[in-house]
Amino acid sequence: MSSPRTTDSNHGTAIAVLALVGSMASLCLGTSFAKSLFQALGAQGTTTLRVGFSALILLTVWRPWRFSLSAAHARAIALYGAALGATNLMFYLSLRTIPLGLAIAIEFTGPLTVAVLSSRRALDFVWIACALLGLVLLLPLDAAAARLDPTGMAFALAAGVGWALYIVFGKRAGQAHGGQATSLGLTMAALVVAPFGVAHAGSALLSPPLLAAGLAVGLLSSAVPYSLEMVALKRLPPRTFGILLSLEPAMGALAGLALLHEQLSGRQWLAIGAIIIASVGATATARRASGAAAAAD
C-alpha cells in the first residue's frame, strides 16, 4: 500500500508532465497560427509582433526596473536578448519554406551541440552520429527531400546556432534576477527584430486584427509555455524535463500535419526520430554523468 507522501509525489509528477506537454502543445499551436500570418506580415513582421507582445507581457508581470542592474549583468542580458531575437527571426524565416516539425528538429541541433560539447565521453559520439544521421536523411537524395528548400534549412540551422548562443549567454544573464533577465532579454530581442519587421510589413503591423493575432501568438508561443514550464521545472528532475522536451520536434510535426496540412515522407520522419534520439540520449547521459560527479564529491 502506497503512503500518502508517495501518492502526492506521483500526483505532482503527473501534473508536471501534463504541464510540460501542454507547454509544448501551446508553443506548436502558436507557431502554427503564426505561420498563417506570413501572407499578411511575412516572417519578419510576425516575429516582431510575437516577440514584441511577449516582451510587453513579461515587462508588465516582472517590472524589471524595480531591481538594481549592474553593467556586467546588463551586457550579459543584452547578448542573451540579441541571441533570442536572432533565433526567433531565423526560425520564422525557415518556416516560410520548410515544414514545422523539420524546422524544430534542425533547430534542436544547436542545444544538442552544447550538451555534447559539455561532456567529451565516448558515448557522446553516438549522439553526434544520430544527429548527423538525421541531418543526412534530410539531404536532397530522393524526390521528397529534393523538395526541401536549402535556404529554409539554412535558416533553421542558423536558428540552431542562435539557440546554442542563447543557452551560453542565458547562463551568464541568469546571474541577475530571473524575471528581470527574461523580461529585459525579450525587450532586447524585440529591438533586434523590429527593424526587419517594420521594413518588411510596414503599416500592416498597426492593423487592429493583425495586432490581435500577434497578441494571441505571443500568448500561445511565450506567455503560456513559459508559465507551464515553470510548473514542470518545480516538480520534475532536470534530466526528465530535458528528455520530455526533446519530444518537441515530433509534436511540431504532428501540429504541422493537423493544422497546416504539412505532409512528411517516411525518410523525413526517420530524420526527426534520429534527432530526437540524439537529444534524448545526450540529455539523459549528460544529466546522469553530472549527478554521478556530484555524488562522488
PDB file of C-alpha atoms in Angstrom:
ATOM      1  CA  MET A   1       0.000   0.000   0.000  1.00  0.00           C
ATOM      2  CA  SER A   2       1.450   3.347  -1.054  1.00  0.00           C
ATOM      3  CA  SER A   3       1.991   6.078   1.520  1.00  0.00           C
ATOM      4  CA  PRO A   4       0.262   9.487   1.266  1.00  0.00           C
ATOM      5  CA  ARG A   5       3.650  11.062   0.541  1.00  0.00           C
ATOM      6  CA  THR A   6       4.245   8.699  -2.403  1.00  0.00           C
ATOM      7  CA  THR A   7       0.748   9.385  -3.726  1.00  0.00           C
ATOM      8  CA  ASP A   8       1.307  13.157  -3.502  1.00  0.00           C
ATOM      9  CA  SER A   9       4.649  12.771  -5.264  1.00  0.00           C
ATOM     10  CA  ASN A  10       3.116  10.766  -8.101  1.00  0.00           C
ATOM     11  CA  HIS A  11       0.297  13.305  -8.381  1.00  0.00           C
ATOM     12  CA  GLY A  12       2.815  16.154  -8.553  1.00  0.00           C
ATOM     13  CA  THR A  13       4.818  14.353 -11.230  1.00  0.00           C
ATOM     14  CA  ALA A  14       1.700  13.752 -13.311  1.00  0.00           C
ATOM     15  CA  ILE A  15       0.801  17.449 -13.080  1.00  0.00           C
ATOM     16  CA  ALA A  16       4.342  18.397 -14.106  1.00  0.00           C
ATOM     17  CA  VAL A  17       4.318  16.083 -17.127  1.00  0.00           C
ATOM     18  CA  LEU A  18       0.927  17.389 -18.232  1.00  0.00           C
ATOM     19  CA  ALA A  19       2.170  20.969 -17.779  1.00  0.00           C
ATOM     20  CA  LEU A  20       5.238  20.339 -19.940  1.00  0.00           C
ATOM     21  CA  VAL A  21       3.208  18.580 -22.624  1.00  0.00           C
ATOM     22  CA  GLY A  22       0.774  21.493 -22.512  1.00  0.00           C
ATOM     23  CA  SER A  23       3.678  23.908 -22.851  1.00  0.00           C
ATOM     24  CA  MET A  24       4.990  22.166 -25.972  1.00  0.00           C
ATOM     25  CA  ALA A  25       1.481  21.885 -27.422  1.00  0.00           C
ATOM     26  CA  SER A  26       0.838  25.599 -26.828  1.00  0.00           C
ATOM     27  CA  LEU A  27       4.151  26.508 -28.458  1.00  0.00           C
ATOM     28  CA  CYS A  28       3.455  24.346 -31.514  1.00  0.00           C
ATOM     29  CA  LEU A  29      -0.101  25.690 -31.771  1.00  0.00           C
ATOM     30  CA  GLY A  30       1.142  29.267 -31.505  1.00  0.00           C
ATOM     31  CA  THR A  31       3.825  28.672 -34.124  1.00  0.00           C
ATOM     32  CA  SER A  32       1.303  27.041 -36.465  1.00  0.00           C
ATOM     33  CA  PHE A  33      -1.008  30.033 -36.045  1.00  0.00           C
ATOM     34  CA  ALA A  34       1.923  32.399 -36.591  1.00  0.00           C
ATOM     35  CA  LYS A  35       2.705  30.724 -39.893  1.00  0.00           C
ATOM     36  CA  SER A  36      -0.806  31.571 -41.089  1.00  0.00           C
ATOM     37  CA  LEU A  37       0.075  35.271 -40.666  1.00  0.00           C
ATOM     38  CA  PHE A  38       3.042  35.123 -43.036  1.00  0.00           C
ATOM     39  CA  GLN A  39       0.984  36.116 -46.063  1.00  0.00           C
ATOM     40  CA  ALA A  40      -0.084  39.386 -44.416  1.00  0.00           C
ATOM     41  CA  LEU A  41       3.015  40.209 -42.353  1.00  0.00           C
ATOM     42  CA  GLY A  42       5.790  37.990 -43.613  1.00  0.00           C
ATOM     43  CA  ALA A  43       8.005  36.021 -41.241  1.00  0.00           C
ATOM     44  CA  GLN A  44       9.733  39.247 -40.182  1.00  0.00           C
ATOM     45  CA  GLY A  45       6.537  41.081 -39.231  1.00  0.00           C
ATOM     46  CA  THR A  46       5.097  38.035 -37.467  1.00  0.00           C
ATOM     47  CA  THR A  47       8.287  37.626 -35.434  1.00  0.00           C
ATOM     48  CA  THR A  48       8.161  41.300 -34.488  1.00  0.00           C
ATOM     49  CA  LEU A  49       4.619  41.017 -33.123  1.00  0.00           C
ATOM     50  CA  ARG A  50       5.325  37.744 -31.329  1.00  0.00           C
ATOM     51  CA  VAL A  51       8.489  38.932 -29.584  1.00  0.00           C
ATOM     52  CA  GLY A  52       7.142  42.446 -29.024  1.00  0.00           C
ATOM     53  CA  PHE A  53       3.967  41.296 -27.288  1.00  0.00           C
ATOM     54  CA  SER A  54       5.912  38.678 -25.316  1.00  0.00           C
ATOM     55  CA  ALA A  55       8.226  41.423 -24.065  1.00  0.00           C
ATOM     56  CA  LEU A  56       5.306  43.669 -23.097  1.00  0.00           C
ATOM     57  CA  ILE A  57       3.632  40.826 -21.199  1.00  0.00           C
ATOM     58  CA  LEU A  58       6.764  39.990 -19.219  1.00  0.00           C
ATOM     59  CA  LEU A  59       7.612  43.649 -18.574  1.00  0.00           C
ATOM     60  CA  THR A  60       4.131  44.080 -17.102  1.00  0.00           C
ATOM     61  CA  VAL A  61       4.479  40.963 -14.949  1.00  0.00           C
ATOM     62  CA  TRP A  62       8.041  41.449 -13.697  1.00  0.00           C
ATOM     63  CA  ARG A  63       8.517  45.252 -13.772  1.00  0.00           C
ATOM     64  CA  PRO A  64      12.322  44.807 -14.039  1.00  0.00           C
ATOM     65  CA  TRP A  65      13.034  48.448 -13.179  1.00  0.00           C
ATOM     66  CA  ARG A  66      12.346  47.541  -9.533  1.00  0.00           C
ATOM     67  CA  PHE A  67      15.654  45.659  -9.323  1.00  0.00           C
ATOM     68  CA  SER A  68      19.182  47.027  -9.479  1.00  0.00           C
ATOM     69  CA  LEU A  69      21.201  46.129 -12.567  1.00  0.00           C
ATOM     70  CA  SER A  70      24.994  46.112 -12.789  1.00  0.00           C
ATOM     71  CA  ALA A  71      26.844  46.922 -16.000  1.00  0.00           C
ATOM     72  CA  ALA A  72      28.106  43.333 -16.242  1.00  0.00           C
ATOM     73  CA  HIS A  73      24.581  41.923 -15.919  1.00  0.00           C
ATOM     74  CA  ALA A  74      23.287  44.457 -18.451  1.00  0.00           C
ATOM     75  CA  ARG A  75      25.874  43.326 -21.027  1.00  0.00           C
ATOM     76  CA  ALA A  76      25.024  39.660 -20.403  1.00  0.00           C
ATOM     77  CA  ILE A  77      21.287  40.315 -20.758  1.00  0.00           C
ATOM     78  CA  ALA A  78      21.875  42.314 -23.956  1.00  0.00           C
ATOM     79  CA  LEU A  79      23.792  39.402 -25.523  1.00  0.00           C
ATOM     80  CA  TYR A  80      21.177  36.925 -24.302  1.00  0.00           C
ATOM     81  CA  GLY A  81      18.375  39.038 -25.763  1.00  0.00           C
ATOM     82  CA  ALA A  82      20.158  39.546 -29.085  1.00  0.00           C
ATOM     83  CA  ALA A  83      20.650  35.780 -29.413  1.00  0.00           C
ATOM     84  CA  LEU A  84      16.988  35.211 -28.522  1.00  0.00           C
ATOM     85  CA  GLY A  85      15.807  37.705 -31.131  1.00  0.00           C
ATOM     86  CA  ALA A  86      18.050  36.279 -33.849  1.00  0.00           C
ATOM     87  CA  THR A  87      16.906  32.744 -33.027  1.00  0.00           C
ATOM     88  CA  ASN A  88      13.234  33.678 -33.335  1.00  0.00           C
ATOM     89  CA  LEU A  89      13.782  35.558 -36.590  1.00  0.00           C
ATOM     90  CA  MET A  90      15.839  32.786 -38.213  1.00  0.00           C
ATOM     91  CA  PHE A  91      13.348  30.135 -37.111  1.00  0.00           C
ATOM     92  CA  TYR A  92      10.342  32.001 -38.508  1.00  0.00           C
ATOM     93  CA  LEU A  93      12.222  32.667 -41.751  1.00  0.00           C
ATOM     94  CA  SER A  94      12.819  28.923 -42.067  1.00  0.00           C
ATOM     95  CA  LEU A  95       9.095  28.227 -41.661  1.00  0.00           C
ATOM     96  CA  ARG A  96       8.343  30.059 -44.899  1.00  0.00           C
ATOM     97  CA  THR A  97       9.598  27.122 -46.956  1.00  0.00           C
ATOM     98  CA  ILE A  98      10.066  24.008 -44.775  1.00  0.00           C
ATOM     99  CA  PRO A  99       7.605  22.110 -42.519  1.00  0.00           C
ATOM    100  CA  LEU A 100       7.327  22.996 -38.833  1.00  0.00           C
ATOM    101  CA  GLY A 101       8.467  19.623 -37.495  1.00  0.00           C
ATOM    102  CA  LEU A 102      11.607  19.592 -39.639  1.00  0.00           C
ATOM    103  CA  ALA A 103      12.455  23.179 -38.703  1.00  0.00           C
ATOM    104  CA  ILE A 104      12.221  22.339 -34.984  1.00  0.00           C
ATOM    105  CA  ALA A 105      14.288  19.180 -35.463  1.00  0.00           C
ATOM    106  CA  ILE A 106      17.051  21.025 -37.324  1.00  0.00           C
ATOM    107  CA  GLU A 107      16.984  23.832 -34.747  1.00  0.00           C
ATOM    108  CA  PHE A 108      17.441  21.250 -31.968  1.00  0.00           C
ATOM    109  CA  THR A 109      20.960  20.570 -33.245  1.00  0.00           C
ATOM    110  CA  GLY A 110      22.017  23.812 -31.519  1.00  0.00           C
ATOM    111  CA  PRO A 111      21.270  22.851 -27.900  1.00  0.00           C
ATOM    112  CA  LEU A 112      22.285  19.281 -28.734  1.00  0.00           C
ATOM    113  CA  THR A 113      25.735  20.534 -29.737  1.00  0.00           C
ATOM    114  CA  VAL A 114      26.029  22.478 -26.482  1.00  0.00           C
ATOM    115  CA  ALA A 115      25.040  19.384 -24.478  1.00  0.00           C
ATOM    116  CA  VAL A 116      27.514  17.135 -26.286  1.00  0.00           C
ATOM    117  CA  LEU A 117      30.399  19.603 -26.072  1.00  0.00           C
ATOM    118  CA  SER A 118      29.884  19.891 -22.321  1.00  0.00           C
ATOM    119  CA  SER A 119      30.924  16.256 -21.893  1.00  0.00           C
ATOM    120  CA  ARG A 120      33.623  14.666 -24.050  1.00  0.00           C
ATOM    121  CA  ARG A 121      32.942  10.985 -23.413  1.00  0.00           C
ATOM    122  CA  ALA A 122      32.959   8.208 -25.987  1.00  0.00           C
ATOM    123  CA  LEU A 123      29.196   7.758 -25.631  1.00  0.00           C
ATOM    124  CA  ASP A 124      28.651  11.323 -26.835  1.00  0.00           C
ATOM    125  CA  PHE A 125      29.845  10.317 -30.299  1.00  0.00           C
ATOM    126  CA  VAL A 126      26.802   8.021 -30.521  1.00  0.00           C
ATOM    127  CA  TRP A 127      24.515  11.027 -30.109  1.00  0.00           C
ATOM    128  CA  ILE A 128      26.579  13.035 -32.576  1.00  0.00           C
ATOM    129  CA  ALA A 129      26.192  10.180 -35.060  1.00  0.00           C
ATOM    130  CA  CYS A 130      22.417  10.090 -34.524  1.00  0.00           C
ATOM    131  CA  ALA A 131      22.127  13.840 -35.092  1.00  0.00           C
ATOM    132  CA  LEU A 132      24.300  13.663 -38.213  1.00  0.00           C
ATOM    133  CA  LEU A 133      22.213  10.753 -39.486  1.00  0.00           C
ATOM    134  CA  GLY A 134      19.086  12.860 -39.068  1.00  0.00           C
ATOM    135  CA  LEU A 135      20.622  15.735 -40.998  1.00  0.00           C
ATOM    136  CA  VAL A 136      21.918  13.415 -43.737  1.00  0.00           C
ATOM    137  CA  LEU A 137      18.423  11.969 -44.124  1.00  0.00           C
ATOM    138  CA  LEU A 138      17.242  15.489 -44.933  1.00  0.00           C
ATOM    139  CA  LEU A 139      19.721  15.932 -47.767  1.00  0.00           C
ATOM    140  CA  PRO A 140      18.164  16.018 -51.274  1.00  0.00           C
ATOM    141  CA  LEU A 141      18.887  12.402 -52.124  1.00  0.00           C
ATOM    142  CA  ASP A 142      15.357  11.448 -53.142  1.00  0.00           C
ATOM    143  CA  ALA A 143      12.340  13.166 -54.659  1.00  0.00           C
ATOM    144  CA  ALA A 144      10.763  14.067 -51.273  1.00  0.00           C
ATOM    145  CA  ALA A 145      13.951  15.539 -49.856  1.00  0.00           C
ATOM    146  CA  ALA A 146      14.683  17.381 -53.080  1.00  0.00           C
ATOM    147  CA  ARG A 147      11.580  19.471 -52.455  1.00  0.00           C
ATOM    148  CA  LEU A 148      13.088  20.835 -49.230  1.00  0.00           C
ATOM    149  CA  ASP A 149      14.274  24.393 -49.709  1.00  0.00           C
ATOM    150  CA  PRO A 150      18.012  24.661 -48.904  1.00  0.00           C
ATOM    151  CA  THR A 151      17.586  28.287 -47.855  1.00  0.00           C
ATOM    152  CA  GLY A 152      14.891  27.305 -45.364  1.00  0.00           C
ATOM    153  CA  MET A 153      17.126  24.562 -43.975  1.00  0.00           C
ATOM    154  CA  ALA A 154      19.990  27.062 -43.685  1.00  0.00           C
ATOM    155  CA  PHE A 155      17.750  29.421 -41.713  1.00  0.00           C
ATOM    156  CA  ALA A 156      16.777  26.538 -39.383  1.00  0.00           C
ATOM    157  CA  LEU A 157      20.456  25.707 -38.841  1.00  0.00           C
ATOM    158  CA  ALA A 158      21.134  29.396 -38.145  1.00  0.00           C
ATOM    159  CA  ALA A 159      18.314  29.280 -35.585  1.00  0.00           C
ATOM    160  CA  GLY A 160      20.082  26.298 -34.015  1.00  0.00           C
ATOM    161  CA  VAL A 161      23.287  28.341 -33.736  1.00  0.00           C
ATOM    162  CA  GLY A 162      21.272  31.154 -32.188  1.00  0.00           C
ATOM    163  CA  TRP A 163      19.708  28.724 -29.702  1.00  0.00           C
ATOM    164  CA  ALA A 164      23.169  27.480 -28.709  1.00  0.00           C
ATOM    165  CA  LEU A 165      24.324  31.078 -28.131  1.00  0.00           C
ATOM    166  CA  TYR A 166      21.103  31.755 -26.240  1.00  0.00           C
ATOM    167  CA  ILE A 167      21.970  28.917 -23.842  1.00  0.00           C
ATOM    168  CA  VAL A 168      25.537  30.151 -23.351  1.00  0.00           C
ATOM    169  CA  PHE A 169      24.565  33.798 -22.855  1.00  0.00           C
ATOM    170  CA  GLY A 170      21.477  32.823 -20.869  1.00  0.00           C
ATOM    171  CA  LYS A 171      23.616  31.168 -18.209  1.00  0.00           C
ATOM    172  CA  ARG A 172      25.507  34.430 -17.767  1.00  0.00           C
ATOM    173  CA  ALA A 173      22.340  36.523 -17.786  1.00  0.00           C
ATOM    174  CA  GLY A 174      20.814  34.142 -15.242  1.00  0.00           C
ATOM    175  CA  GLN A 175      23.121  35.560 -12.595  1.00  0.00           C
ATOM    176  CA  ALA A 176      20.795  38.567 -12.488  1.00  0.00           C
ATOM    177  CA  HIS A 177      17.233  38.339 -11.180  1.00  0.00           C
ATOM    178  CA  GLY A 178      15.428  35.715 -13.267  1.00  0.00           C
ATOM    179  CA  GLY A 179      12.336  37.775 -14.082  1.00  0.00           C
ATOM    180  CA  GLN A 180      14.464  40.840 -14.789  1.00  0.00           C
ATOM    181  CA  ALA A 181      16.773  38.904 -17.133  1.00  0.00           C
ATOM    182  CA  THR A 182      13.887  37.323 -19.057  1.00  0.00           C
ATOM    183  CA  SER A 183      11.814  40.481 -19.448  1.00  0.00           C
ATOM    184  CA  LEU A 184      14.754  42.705 -20.393  1.00  0.00           C
ATOM    185  CA  GLY A 185      16.158  39.959 -22.622  1.00  0.00           C
ATOM    186  CA  LEU A 186      12.902  39.756 -24.558  1.00  0.00           C
ATOM    187  CA  THR A 187      12.855  43.554 -24.801  1.00  0.00           C
ATOM    188  CA  MET A 188      16.312  43.404 -26.357  1.00  0.00           C
ATOM    189  CA  ALA A 189      15.093  40.658 -28.680  1.00  0.00           C
ATOM    190  CA  ALA A 190      12.192  42.867 -29.764  1.00  0.00           C
ATOM    191  CA  LEU A 191      14.609  45.713 -30.536  1.00  0.00           C
ATOM    192  CA  VAL A 192      16.715  43.326 -32.657  1.00  0.00           C
ATOM    193  CA  VAL A 193      13.850  42.016 -34.798  1.00  0.00           C
ATOM    194  CA  ALA A 194      11.697  45.181 -35.012  1.00  0.00           C
ATOM    195  CA  PRO A 195      13.709  46.858 -37.832  1.00  0.00           C
ATOM    196  CA  PHE A 196      13.277  43.759 -40.013  1.00  0.00           C
ATOM    197  CA  GLY A 197       9.551  43.599 -39.254  1.00  0.00           C
ATOM    198  CA  VAL A 198       8.969  47.288 -39.931  1.00  0.00           C
ATOM    199  CA  ALA A 199      10.999  47.186 -43.158  1.00  0.00           C
ATOM    200  CA  HIS A 200       9.042  44.194 -44.444  1.00  0.00           C
ATOM    201  CA  ALA A 201       5.481  44.676 -43.120  1.00  0.00           C
ATOM    202  CA  GLY A 202       5.348  48.447 -42.640  1.00  0.00           C
ATOM    203  CA  SER A 203       1.989  49.854 -41.600  1.00  0.00           C
ATOM    204  CA  ALA A 204       0.385  46.392 -41.635  1.00  0.00           C
ATOM    205  CA  LEU A 205       1.895  45.934 -38.175  1.00  0.00           C
ATOM    206  CA  LEU A 206      -0.609  48.530 -36.907  1.00  0.00           C
ATOM    207  CA  SER A 207      -3.683  46.765 -38.280  1.00  0.00           C
ATOM    208  CA  PRO A 208      -6.000  46.029 -35.290  1.00  0.00           C
ATOM    209  CA  PRO A 209      -6.921  42.488 -36.454  1.00  0.00           C
ATOM    210  CA  LEU A 210      -3.261  41.633 -37.037  1.00  0.00           C
ATOM    211  CA  LEU A 211      -2.276  43.176 -33.695  1.00  0.00           C
ATOM    212  CA  ALA A 212      -4.869  40.952 -32.018  1.00  0.00           C
ATOM    213  CA  ALA A 213      -3.493  37.941 -33.868  1.00  0.00           C
ATOM    214  CA  GLY A 214       0.037  38.903 -32.848  1.00  0.00           C
ATOM    215  CA  LEU A 215      -1.063  39.110 -29.212  1.00  0.00           C
ATOM    216  CA  ALA A 216      -2.528  35.597 -29.499  1.00  0.00           C
ATOM    217  CA  VAL A 217       0.745  34.344 -30.969  1.00  0.00           C
ATOM    218  CA  GLY A 218       2.693  35.998 -28.146  1.00  0.00           C
ATOM    219  CA  LEU A 219       0.463  34.384 -25.528  1.00  0.00           C
ATOM    220  CA  LEU A 220       0.472  30.915 -27.105  1.00  0.00           C
ATOM    221  CA  SER A 221       4.149  30.913 -28.059  1.00  0.00           C
ATOM    222  CA  SER A 222       5.661  32.586 -24.986  1.00  0.00           C
ATOM    223  CA  ALA A 223       3.482  33.535 -22.010  1.00  0.00           C
ATOM    224  CA  VAL A 224       1.595  30.232 -21.667  1.00  0.00           C
ATOM    225  CA  PRO A 225       4.573  27.913 -22.438  1.00  0.00           C
ATOM    226  CA  TYR A 226       6.930  29.776 -20.080  1.00  0.00           C
ATOM    227  CA  SER A 227       4.350  29.649 -17.265  1.00  0.00           C
ATOM    228  CA  LEU A 228       3.673  25.936 -17.740  1.00  0.00           C
ATOM    229  CA  GLU A 229       7.393  25.181 -17.972  1.00  0.00           C
ATOM    230  CA  MET A 230       7.898  26.831 -14.587  1.00  0.00           C
ATOM    231  CA  VAL A 231       5.262  24.466 -13.118  1.00  0.00           C
ATOM    232  CA  ALA A 232       7.086  21.499 -14.654  1.00  0.00           C
ATOM    233  CA  LEU A 233      10.570  22.652 -13.595  1.00  0.00           C
ATOM    234  CA  LYS A 234       9.495  22.840  -9.951  1.00  0.00           C
ATOM    235  CA  ARG A 235       8.301  19.228  -9.928  1.00  0.00           C
ATOM    236  CA  LEU A 236      10.494  17.328 -12.411  1.00  0.00           C
ATOM    237  CA  PRO A 237      14.192  16.416 -12.191  1.00  0.00           C
ATOM    238  CA  PRO A 238      16.229  18.325 -14.825  1.00  0.00           C
ATOM    239  CA  ARG A 239      17.057  15.111 -16.712  1.00  0.00           C
ATOM    240  CA  THR A 240      13.379  14.136 -17.004  1.00  0.00           C
ATOM    241  CA  PHE A 241      12.478  17.666 -18.075  1.00  0.00           C
ATOM    242  CA  GLY A 242      15.143  17.644 -20.803  1.00  0.00           C
ATOM    243  CA  ILE A 243      14.130  14.223 -22.104  1.00  0.00           C
ATOM    244  CA  LEU A 244      10.457  15.173 -22.359  1.00  0.00           C
ATOM    245  CA  LEU A 245      11.347  18.475 -24.025  1.00  0.00           C
ATOM    246  CA  SER A 246      13.232  16.510 -26.682  1.00  0.00           C
ATOM    247  CA  LEU A 247       9.883  15.276 -27.998  1.00  0.00           C
ATOM    248  CA  GLU A 248       9.052  18.763 -29.268  1.00  0.00           C
ATOM    249  CA  PRO A 249      10.121  18.095 -32.906  1.00  0.00           C
ATOM    250  CA  ALA A 250       7.626  15.220 -33.099  1.00  0.00           C
ATOM    251  CA  MET A 251       4.874  17.390 -31.615  1.00  0.00           C
ATOM    252  CA  GLY A 252       5.766  20.101 -34.098  1.00  0.00           C
ATOM    253  CA  ALA A 253       5.485  17.635 -36.958  1.00  0.00           C
ATOM    254  CA  LEU A 254       2.076  16.471 -35.721  1.00  0.00           C
ATOM    255  CA  ALA A 255       0.913  20.095 -35.329  1.00  0.00           C
ATOM    256  CA  GLY A 256       2.117  20.852 -38.848  1.00  0.00           C
ATOM    257  CA  LEU A 257       0.231  17.825 -40.146  1.00  0.00           C
ATOM    258  CA  ALA A 258      -3.001  18.590 -38.285  1.00  0.00           C
ATOM    259  CA  LEU A 259      -3.105  22.385 -38.568  1.00  0.00           C
ATOM    260  CA  LEU A 260      -1.039  23.242 -41.642  1.00  0.00           C
ATOM    261  CA  HIS A 261      -1.511  20.037 -43.671  1.00  0.00           C
ATOM    262  CA  GLU A 262       2.268  19.591 -43.963  1.00  0.00           C
ATOM    263  CA  GLN A 263       2.929  16.073 -45.201  1.00  0.00           C
ATOM    264  CA  LEU A 264       6.256  14.436 -44.334  1.00  0.00           C
ATOM    265  CA  SER A 265       7.846  11.491 -46.106  1.00  0.00           C
ATOM    266  CA  GLY A 266       8.953   8.362 -44.264  1.00  0.00           C
ATOM    267  CA  ARG A 267      12.544   9.497 -44.681  1.00  0.00           C
ATOM    268  CA  GLN A 268      11.783  12.836 -43.023  1.00  0.00           C
ATOM    269  CA  TRP A 269      10.038  11.130 -40.091  1.00  0.00           C
ATOM    270  CA  LEU A 270      13.160   8.980 -39.673  1.00  0.00           C
ATOM    271  CA  ALA A 271      15.283  12.147 -39.663  1.00  0.00           C
ATOM    272  CA  ILE A 272      13.138  13.644 -36.896  1.00  0.00           C
ATOM    273  CA  GLY A 273      13.343  10.371 -34.969  1.00  0.00           C
ATOM    274  CA  ALA A 274      17.144  10.265 -35.217  1.00  0.00           C
ATOM    275  CA  ILE A 275      17.485  13.834 -33.939  1.00  0.00           C
ATOM    276  CA  ILE A 276      15.057  13.127 -31.081  1.00  0.00           C
ATOM    277  CA  ILE A 277      17.088  10.029 -30.110  1.00  0.00           C
ATOM    278  CA  ALA A 278      20.256  12.132 -30.152  1.00  0.00           C
ATOM    279  CA  SER A 279      18.648  14.810 -27.977  1.00  0.00           C
ATOM    280  CA  VAL A 280      17.144  12.338 -25.501  1.00  0.00           C
ATOM    281  CA  GLY A 281      20.398  10.378 -25.284  1.00  0.00           C
ATOM    282  CA  ALA A 282      22.597  13.436 -24.813  1.00  0.00           C
ATOM    283  CA  THR A 283      20.258  14.840 -22.166  1.00  0.00           C
ATOM    284  CA  ALA A 284      19.915  11.578 -20.255  1.00  0.00           C
ATOM    285  CA  THR A 285      23.600  10.667 -20.197  1.00  0.00           C
ATOM    286  CA  ALA A 286      24.783  14.225 -19.510  1.00  0.00           C
ATOM    287  CA  ARG A 287      22.473  14.568 -16.512  1.00  0.00           C
ATOM    288  CA  ARG A 288      23.409  11.143 -15.229  1.00  0.00           C
ATOM    289  CA  ALA A 289      27.087  11.918 -15.524  1.00  0.00           C
ATOM    290  CA  SER A 290      26.779  15.234 -13.699  1.00  0.00           C
ATOM    291  CA  GLY A 291      24.700  13.567 -10.985  1.00  0.00           C
ATOM    292  CA  ALA A 292      27.327  10.866 -10.533  1.00  0.00           C
ATOM    293  CA  ALA A 293      30.046  13.504 -10.311  1.00  0.00           C
ATOM    294  CA  ALA A 294      28.086  15.406  -7.666  1.00  0.00           C
ATOM    295  CA  ALA A 295      27.558  12.200  -5.690  1.00  0.00           C
ATOM    296  CA  ALA A 296      31.276  11.486  -5.867  1.00  0.00           C
ATOM    297  CA  ASP A 297      32.015  14.934  -4.429  1.00  0.00           C
TER     298      ASP A 297
END
